[in-house]
Backbone as a ProteinNet text record, in pm:
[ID]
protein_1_A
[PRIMARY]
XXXXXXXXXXXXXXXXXXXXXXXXXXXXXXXXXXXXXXXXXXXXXXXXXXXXXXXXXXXXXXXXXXXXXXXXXXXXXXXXXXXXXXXXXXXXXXXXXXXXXXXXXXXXXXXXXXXXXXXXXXXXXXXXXXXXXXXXXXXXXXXXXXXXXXXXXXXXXXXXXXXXXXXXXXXXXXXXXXXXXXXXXXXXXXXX
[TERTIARY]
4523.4	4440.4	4412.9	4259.9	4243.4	4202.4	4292.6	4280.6	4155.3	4085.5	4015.2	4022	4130.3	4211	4085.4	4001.2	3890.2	3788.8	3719.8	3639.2	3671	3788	3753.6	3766.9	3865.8	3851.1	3690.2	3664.1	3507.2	3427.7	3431.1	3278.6	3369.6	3490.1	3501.1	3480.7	3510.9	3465.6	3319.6	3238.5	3085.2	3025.6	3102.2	3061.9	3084.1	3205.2	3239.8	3135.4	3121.9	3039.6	2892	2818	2684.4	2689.5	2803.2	2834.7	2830.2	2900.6	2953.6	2739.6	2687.9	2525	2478.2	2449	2375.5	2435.9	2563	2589.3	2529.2	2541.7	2519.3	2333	2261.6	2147.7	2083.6	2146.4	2141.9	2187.2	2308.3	2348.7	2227.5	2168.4	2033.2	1947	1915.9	1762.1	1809.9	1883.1	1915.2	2011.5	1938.4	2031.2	1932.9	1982.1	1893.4	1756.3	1689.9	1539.6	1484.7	1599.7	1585.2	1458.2	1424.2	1318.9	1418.4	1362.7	1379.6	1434.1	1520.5	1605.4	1486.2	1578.7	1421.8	1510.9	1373.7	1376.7	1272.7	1294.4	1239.5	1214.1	1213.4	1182.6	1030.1	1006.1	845.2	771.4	636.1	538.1	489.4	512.7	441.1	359.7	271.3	95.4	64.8	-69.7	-133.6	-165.2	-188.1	-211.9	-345.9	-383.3	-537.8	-499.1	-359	-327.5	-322.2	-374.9	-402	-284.1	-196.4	-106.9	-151.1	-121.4	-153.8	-250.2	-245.4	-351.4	-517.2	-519.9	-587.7	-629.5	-529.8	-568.1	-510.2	-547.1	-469	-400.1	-348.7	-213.9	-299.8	-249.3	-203.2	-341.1	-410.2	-479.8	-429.7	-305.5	-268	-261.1	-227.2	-247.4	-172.5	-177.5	-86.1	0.7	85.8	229.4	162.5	92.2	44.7	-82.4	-186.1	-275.2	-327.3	-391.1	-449.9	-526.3	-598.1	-733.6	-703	-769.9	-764.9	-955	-933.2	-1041.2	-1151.2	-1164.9	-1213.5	-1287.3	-1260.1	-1313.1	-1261.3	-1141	-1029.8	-986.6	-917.2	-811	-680	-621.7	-459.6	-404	-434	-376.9	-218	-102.7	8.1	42.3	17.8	30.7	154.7	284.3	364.7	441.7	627.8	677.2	853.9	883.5	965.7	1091.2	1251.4	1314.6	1384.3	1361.9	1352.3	1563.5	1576.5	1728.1	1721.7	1825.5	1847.7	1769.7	1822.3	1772	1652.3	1521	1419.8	1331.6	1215.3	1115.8	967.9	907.5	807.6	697.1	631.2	514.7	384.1	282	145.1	82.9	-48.8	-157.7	-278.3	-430	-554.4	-580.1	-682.4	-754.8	-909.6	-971.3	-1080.7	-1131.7	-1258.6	-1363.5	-1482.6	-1414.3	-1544.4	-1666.1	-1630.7	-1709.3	-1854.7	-1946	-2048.1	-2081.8	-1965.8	-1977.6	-1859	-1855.5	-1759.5	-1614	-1532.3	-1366.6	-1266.3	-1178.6	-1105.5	-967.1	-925.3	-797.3	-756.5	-789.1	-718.2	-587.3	-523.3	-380.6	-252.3	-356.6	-245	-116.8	-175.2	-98.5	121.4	111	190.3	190	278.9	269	414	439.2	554.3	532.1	561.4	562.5	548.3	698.9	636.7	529	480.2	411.1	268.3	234.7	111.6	19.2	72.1	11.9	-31.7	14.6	-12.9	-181.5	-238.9	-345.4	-441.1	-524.5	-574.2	-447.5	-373.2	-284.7	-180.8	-74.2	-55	102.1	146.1	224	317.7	256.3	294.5	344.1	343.3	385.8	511.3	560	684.3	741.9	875.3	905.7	973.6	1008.6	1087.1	1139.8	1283.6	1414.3	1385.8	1404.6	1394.6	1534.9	1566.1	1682.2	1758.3	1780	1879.1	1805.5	1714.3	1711.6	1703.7	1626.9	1618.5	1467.9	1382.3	1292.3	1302	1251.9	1238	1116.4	1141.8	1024.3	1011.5	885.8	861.7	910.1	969.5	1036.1	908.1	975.5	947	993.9	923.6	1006.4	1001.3	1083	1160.1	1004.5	923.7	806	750	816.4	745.1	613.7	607.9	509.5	560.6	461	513	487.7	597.9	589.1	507.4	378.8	254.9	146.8	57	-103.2	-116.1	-238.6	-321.1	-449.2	-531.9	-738.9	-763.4	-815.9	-886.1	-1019	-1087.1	-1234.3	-1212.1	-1313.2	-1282.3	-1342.9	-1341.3	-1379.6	-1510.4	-1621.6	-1750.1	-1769.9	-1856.5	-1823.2	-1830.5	-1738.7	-1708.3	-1641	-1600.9	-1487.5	-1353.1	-1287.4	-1187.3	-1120.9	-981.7	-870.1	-760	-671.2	-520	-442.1	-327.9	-263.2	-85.7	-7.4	147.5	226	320.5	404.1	553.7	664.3	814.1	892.1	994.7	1053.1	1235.4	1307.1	1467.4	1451.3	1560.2	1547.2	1636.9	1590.7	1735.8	1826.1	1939.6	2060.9	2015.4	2089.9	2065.5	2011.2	2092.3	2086.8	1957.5	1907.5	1788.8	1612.5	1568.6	1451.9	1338.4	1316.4	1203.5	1165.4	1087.1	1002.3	920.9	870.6	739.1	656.8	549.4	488.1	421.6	420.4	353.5	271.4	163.2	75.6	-58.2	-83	-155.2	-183.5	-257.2	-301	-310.4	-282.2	-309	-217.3	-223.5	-96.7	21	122.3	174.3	202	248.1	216.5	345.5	388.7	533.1	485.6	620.7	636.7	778.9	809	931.2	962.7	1040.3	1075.9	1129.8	1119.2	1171	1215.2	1307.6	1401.2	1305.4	1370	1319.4	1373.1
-2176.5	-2120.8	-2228.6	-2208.9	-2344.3	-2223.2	-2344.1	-2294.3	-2375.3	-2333.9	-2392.6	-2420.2	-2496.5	-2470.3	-2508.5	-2665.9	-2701.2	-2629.9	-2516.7	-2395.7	-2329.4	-2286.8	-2205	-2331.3	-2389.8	-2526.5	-2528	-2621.3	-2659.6	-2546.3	-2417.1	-2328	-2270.4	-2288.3	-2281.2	-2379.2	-2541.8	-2649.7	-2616.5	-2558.7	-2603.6	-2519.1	-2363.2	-2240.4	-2270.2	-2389.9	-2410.1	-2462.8	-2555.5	-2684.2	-2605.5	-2513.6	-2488.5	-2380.7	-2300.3	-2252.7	-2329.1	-2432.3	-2526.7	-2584	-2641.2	-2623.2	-2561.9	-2441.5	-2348.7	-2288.9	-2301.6	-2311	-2428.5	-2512.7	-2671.7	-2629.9	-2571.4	-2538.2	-2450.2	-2338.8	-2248.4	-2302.2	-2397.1	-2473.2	-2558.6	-2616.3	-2721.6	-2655.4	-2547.4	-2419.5	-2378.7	-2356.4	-2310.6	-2408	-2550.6	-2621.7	-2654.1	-2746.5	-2734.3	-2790.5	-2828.5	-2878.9	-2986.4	-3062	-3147.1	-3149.4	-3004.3	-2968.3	-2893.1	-2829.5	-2741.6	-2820.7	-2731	-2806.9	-2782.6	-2813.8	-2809.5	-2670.7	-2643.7	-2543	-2491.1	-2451.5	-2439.3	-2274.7	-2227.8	-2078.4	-2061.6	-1972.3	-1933.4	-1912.5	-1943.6	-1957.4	-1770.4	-1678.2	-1543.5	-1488.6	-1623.4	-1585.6	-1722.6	-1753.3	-1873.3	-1998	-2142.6	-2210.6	-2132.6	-2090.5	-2002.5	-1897.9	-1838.5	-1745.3	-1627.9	-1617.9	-1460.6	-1464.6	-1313.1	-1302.2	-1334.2	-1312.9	-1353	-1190	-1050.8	-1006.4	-1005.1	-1139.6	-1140	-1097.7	-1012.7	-939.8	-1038	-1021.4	-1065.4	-995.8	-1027.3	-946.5	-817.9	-747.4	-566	-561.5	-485.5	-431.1	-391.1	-319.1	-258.9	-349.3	-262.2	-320.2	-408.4	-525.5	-632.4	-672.5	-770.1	-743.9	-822.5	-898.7	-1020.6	-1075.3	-1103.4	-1194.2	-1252.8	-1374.8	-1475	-1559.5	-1574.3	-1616.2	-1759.1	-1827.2	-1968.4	-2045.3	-2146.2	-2171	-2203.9	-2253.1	-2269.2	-2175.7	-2055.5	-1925.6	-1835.6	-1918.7	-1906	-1752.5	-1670.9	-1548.6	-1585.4	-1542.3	-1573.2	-1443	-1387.7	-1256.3	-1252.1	-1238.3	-1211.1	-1086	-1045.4	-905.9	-834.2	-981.1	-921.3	-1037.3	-1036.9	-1066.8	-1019.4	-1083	-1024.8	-1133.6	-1053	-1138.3	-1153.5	-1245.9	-1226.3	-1224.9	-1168.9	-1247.2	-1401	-1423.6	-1557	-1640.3	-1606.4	-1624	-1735.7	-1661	-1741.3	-1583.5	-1625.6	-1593.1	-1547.6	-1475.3	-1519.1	-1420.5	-1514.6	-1459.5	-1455.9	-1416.2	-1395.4	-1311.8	-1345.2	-1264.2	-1331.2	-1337.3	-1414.7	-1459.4	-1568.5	-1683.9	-1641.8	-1594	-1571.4	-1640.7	-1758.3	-1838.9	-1759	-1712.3	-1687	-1721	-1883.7	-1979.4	-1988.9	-2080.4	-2103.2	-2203.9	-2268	-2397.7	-2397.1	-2495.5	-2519.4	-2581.2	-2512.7	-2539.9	-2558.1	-2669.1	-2702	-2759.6	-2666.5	-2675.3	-2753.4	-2827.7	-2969.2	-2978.4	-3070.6	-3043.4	-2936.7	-2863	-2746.9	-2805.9	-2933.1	-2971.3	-3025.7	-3042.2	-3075.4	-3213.6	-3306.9	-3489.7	-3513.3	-3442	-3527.8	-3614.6	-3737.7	-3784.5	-3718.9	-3679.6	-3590.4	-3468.1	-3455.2	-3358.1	-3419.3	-3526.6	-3615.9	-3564.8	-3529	-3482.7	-3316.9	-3263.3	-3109.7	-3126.5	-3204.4	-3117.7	-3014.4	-2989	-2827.1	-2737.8	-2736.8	-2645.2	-2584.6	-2510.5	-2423.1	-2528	-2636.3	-2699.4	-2691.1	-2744.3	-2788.6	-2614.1	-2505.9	-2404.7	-2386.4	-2358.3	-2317.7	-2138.6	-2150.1	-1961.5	-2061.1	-1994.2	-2013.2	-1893.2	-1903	-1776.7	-1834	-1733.1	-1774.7	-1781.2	-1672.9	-1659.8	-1756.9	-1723.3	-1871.8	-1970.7	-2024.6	-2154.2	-2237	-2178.8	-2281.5	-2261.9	-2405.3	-2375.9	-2379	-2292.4	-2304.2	-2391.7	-2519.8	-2578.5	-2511.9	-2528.2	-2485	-2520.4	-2444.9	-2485.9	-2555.9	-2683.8	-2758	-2757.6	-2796.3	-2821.9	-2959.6	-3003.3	-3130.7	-3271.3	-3261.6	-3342.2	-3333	-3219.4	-3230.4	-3121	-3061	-2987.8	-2843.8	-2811	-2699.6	-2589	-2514.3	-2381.2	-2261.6	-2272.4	-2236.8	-2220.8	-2180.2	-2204.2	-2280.3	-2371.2	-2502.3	-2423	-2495.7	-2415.4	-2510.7	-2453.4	-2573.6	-2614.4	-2543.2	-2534.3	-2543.8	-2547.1	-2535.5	-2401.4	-2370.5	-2199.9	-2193.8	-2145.7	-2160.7	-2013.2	-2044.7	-1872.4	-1798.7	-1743.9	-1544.3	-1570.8	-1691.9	-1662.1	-1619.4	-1516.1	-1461.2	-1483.5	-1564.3	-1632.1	-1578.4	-1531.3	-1473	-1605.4	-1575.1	-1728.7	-1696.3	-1739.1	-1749.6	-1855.2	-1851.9	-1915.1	-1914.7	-1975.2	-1951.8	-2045.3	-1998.9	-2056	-1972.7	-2083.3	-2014.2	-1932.6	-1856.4	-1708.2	-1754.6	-1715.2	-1696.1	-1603.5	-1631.8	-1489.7	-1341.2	-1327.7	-1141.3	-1076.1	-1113.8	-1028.8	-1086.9	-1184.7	-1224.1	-1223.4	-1107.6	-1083.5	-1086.7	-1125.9	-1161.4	-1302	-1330.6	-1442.1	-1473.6	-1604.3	-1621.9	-1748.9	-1727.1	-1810	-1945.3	-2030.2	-2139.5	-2202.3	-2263.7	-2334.3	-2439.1	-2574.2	-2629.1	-2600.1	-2579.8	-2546.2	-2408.4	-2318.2	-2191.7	-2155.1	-2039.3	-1957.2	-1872.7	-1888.8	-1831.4	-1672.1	-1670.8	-1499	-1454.4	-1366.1	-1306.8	-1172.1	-1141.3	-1025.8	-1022.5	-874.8	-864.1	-914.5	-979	-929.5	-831.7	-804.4	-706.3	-719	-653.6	-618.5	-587.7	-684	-652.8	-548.2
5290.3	5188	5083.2	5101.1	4954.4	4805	4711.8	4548.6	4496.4	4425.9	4315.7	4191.2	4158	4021.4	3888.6	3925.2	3853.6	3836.3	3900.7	3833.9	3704.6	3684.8	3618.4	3453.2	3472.8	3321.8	3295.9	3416.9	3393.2	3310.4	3394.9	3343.2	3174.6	3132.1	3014.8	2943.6	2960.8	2890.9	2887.6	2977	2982.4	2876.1	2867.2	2781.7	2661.8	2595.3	2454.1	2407.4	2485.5	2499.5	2468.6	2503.1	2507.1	2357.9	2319.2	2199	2120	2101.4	1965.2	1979.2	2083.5	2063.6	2002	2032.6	1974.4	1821.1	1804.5	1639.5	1538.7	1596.5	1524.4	1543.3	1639.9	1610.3	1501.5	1564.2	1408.5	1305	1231.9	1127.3	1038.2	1161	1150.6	1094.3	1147.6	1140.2	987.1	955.4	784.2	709.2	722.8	589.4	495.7	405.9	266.3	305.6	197.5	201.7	240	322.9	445.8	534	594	661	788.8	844.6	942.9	1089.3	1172.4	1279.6	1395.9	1510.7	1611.3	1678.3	1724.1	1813.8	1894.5	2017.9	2147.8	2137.5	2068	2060.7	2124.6	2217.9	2263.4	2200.9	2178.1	2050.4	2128.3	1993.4	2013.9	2032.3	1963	1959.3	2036.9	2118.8	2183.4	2031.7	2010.8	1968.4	1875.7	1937.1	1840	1750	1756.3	1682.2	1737.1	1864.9	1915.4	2019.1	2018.3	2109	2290.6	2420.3	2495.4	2551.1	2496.3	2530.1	2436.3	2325.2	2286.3	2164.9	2124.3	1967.3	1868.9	1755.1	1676.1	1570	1439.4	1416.5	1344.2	1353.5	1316.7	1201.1	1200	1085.7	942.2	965.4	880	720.1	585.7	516.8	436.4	390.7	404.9	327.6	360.3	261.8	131.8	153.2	54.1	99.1	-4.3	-16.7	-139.7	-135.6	-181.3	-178.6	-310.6	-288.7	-342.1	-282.6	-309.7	-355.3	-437.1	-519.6	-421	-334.2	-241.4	-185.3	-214.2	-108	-22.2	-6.5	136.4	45.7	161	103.7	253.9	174.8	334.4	308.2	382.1	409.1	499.1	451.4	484.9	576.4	682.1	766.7	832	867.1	870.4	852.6	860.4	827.4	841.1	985.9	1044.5	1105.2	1049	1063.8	1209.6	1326.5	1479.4	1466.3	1618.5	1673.3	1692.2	1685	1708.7	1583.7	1412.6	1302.7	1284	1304.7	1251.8	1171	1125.5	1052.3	1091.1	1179.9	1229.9	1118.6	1003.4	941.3	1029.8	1005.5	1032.1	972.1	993.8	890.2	944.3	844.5	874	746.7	820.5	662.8	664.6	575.4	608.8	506.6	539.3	496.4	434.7	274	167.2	99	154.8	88.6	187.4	100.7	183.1	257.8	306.9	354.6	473	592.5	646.4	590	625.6	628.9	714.2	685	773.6	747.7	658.1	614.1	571	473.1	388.8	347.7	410.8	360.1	388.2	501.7	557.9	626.1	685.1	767.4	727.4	625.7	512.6	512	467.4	400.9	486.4	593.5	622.2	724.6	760.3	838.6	983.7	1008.6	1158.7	1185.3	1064.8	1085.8	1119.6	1155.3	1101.6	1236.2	1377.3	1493	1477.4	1354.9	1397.8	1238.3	1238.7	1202.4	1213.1	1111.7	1071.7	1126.8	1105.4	1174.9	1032.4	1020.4	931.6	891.7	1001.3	985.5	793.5	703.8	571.4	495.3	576.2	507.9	477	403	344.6	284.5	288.3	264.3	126.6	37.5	-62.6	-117.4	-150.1	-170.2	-293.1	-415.4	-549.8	-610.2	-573	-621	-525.1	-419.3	-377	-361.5	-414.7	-487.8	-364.7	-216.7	-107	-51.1	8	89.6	225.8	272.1	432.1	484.1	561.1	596.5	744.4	814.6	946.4	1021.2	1133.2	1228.8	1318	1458.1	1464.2	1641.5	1749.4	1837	1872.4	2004.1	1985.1	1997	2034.3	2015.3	1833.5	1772.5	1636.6	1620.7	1715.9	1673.5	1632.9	1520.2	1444.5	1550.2	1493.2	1578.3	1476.6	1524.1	1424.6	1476	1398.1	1473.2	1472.1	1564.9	1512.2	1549.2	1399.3	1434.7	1535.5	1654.8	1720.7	1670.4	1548	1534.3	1389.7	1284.6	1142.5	1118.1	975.4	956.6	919.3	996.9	951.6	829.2	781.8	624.5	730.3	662.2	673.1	792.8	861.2	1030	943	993.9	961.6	1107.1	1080.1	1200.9	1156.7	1301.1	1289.4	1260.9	1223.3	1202.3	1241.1	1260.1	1255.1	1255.7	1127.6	1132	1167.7	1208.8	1224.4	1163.5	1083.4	947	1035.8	916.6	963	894.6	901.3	844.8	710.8	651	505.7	493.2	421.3	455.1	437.7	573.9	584.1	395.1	355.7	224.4	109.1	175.4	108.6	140.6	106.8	144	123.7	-9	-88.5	-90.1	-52.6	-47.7	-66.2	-102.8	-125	2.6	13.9	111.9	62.1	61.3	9.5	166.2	118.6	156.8	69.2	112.3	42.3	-91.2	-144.3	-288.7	-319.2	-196	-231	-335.9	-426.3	-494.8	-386	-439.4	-340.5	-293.8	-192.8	-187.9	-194.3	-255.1	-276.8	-150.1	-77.1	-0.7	80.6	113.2	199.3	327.1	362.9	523.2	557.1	695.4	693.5	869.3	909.4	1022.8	1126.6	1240.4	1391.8	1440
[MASK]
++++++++++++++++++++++++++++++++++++++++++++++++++++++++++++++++++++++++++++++++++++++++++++++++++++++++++++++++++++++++++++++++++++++++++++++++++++++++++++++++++++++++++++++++++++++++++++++++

């Protein structure tokens, strides 16, 4: 009779081993204003903003919006805190103005962010009270886990948009949304 004494060590070294990972991931995803850890999480909605049967987010009426000098309004629609602690906002930008737009500066000023233009990249959540920002999560090439416009906003195109941010502690729910020059939008999260 043969024993296999090295099975069972191994698949527990391998299980610590992929735990002590995925802590040090989540650790990454919520430390200070460093910027956001990477993560491979599945993008919810397609690069265009629209989920994969095509709609985009919920009608209903919204947690937050804002008008920006420009023309722009950013409508905030939902705002939900996923398993496996991230953030996934969305809403639409709709182009008031009378001219073409194409998001100046959405992209944010960081270095790695320099490949995700017109895209929602440079957004931020900010906890007031705990006194932390959430930059966008990011996967391991650097690209934000976000929309990108493939097109700019001709007047009156109204576009779905989503972003994914770490989540901030359970007990902290109020947030505010920042982007480019807009004002920011204060609203809840709220539970998956």
């Amino acid at each position: 009779m043969m024993i296999r004494r090295g099975t069972v060590p191994r698949s527990a070294t391998t299980a610590v081993a992929v735990a002590a990972g995925l802590v040090l991931t989540l650790a990454g995803c919520s430390s200070d204003d460093s910027g956001g850890g990477q993560s491979r999480t599945p993008n919810p909605a397609g690069q265009d903003g629209k989920d994969e049967a095509g709609a985009g987010p919920d009608d209903s009426t919204p947690l937050a919006e804002v008008k920006g000098g420009d023309g722009i309004t950013l409508t905030v629609d939902s705002a939900t805190r996923e398993k496996g602690g991230f953030v996934t906002v969305s809403g639409t930008v709709t182009n008031g103005s009378g001219s073409t737009w194409v998001a100046p500066g959405w992209q944010g000023d960081e270095s790695e962010l320099a490949k995700n233009s017109s895209s929602m990249a440079g957004a931020k959540l900010v906890d007031k009270e705990g006194k932390k920002r959430y930059f966008i999560l990011r996967d391991t090439e650097g690209r934000c886990l976000c929309t990108k416009f493939s097109t700019g906003f001709q007047p009156g195109d109204k576009k779905p948009w989503y972003a994914q941010f770490p989540a901030p502690p359970e007990d902290r729910n109020q947030v505010d949304f920042q982007i480019g020059d807009m004002p920011p939008a204060n609203f809840k999260i709220s539970e998956e």
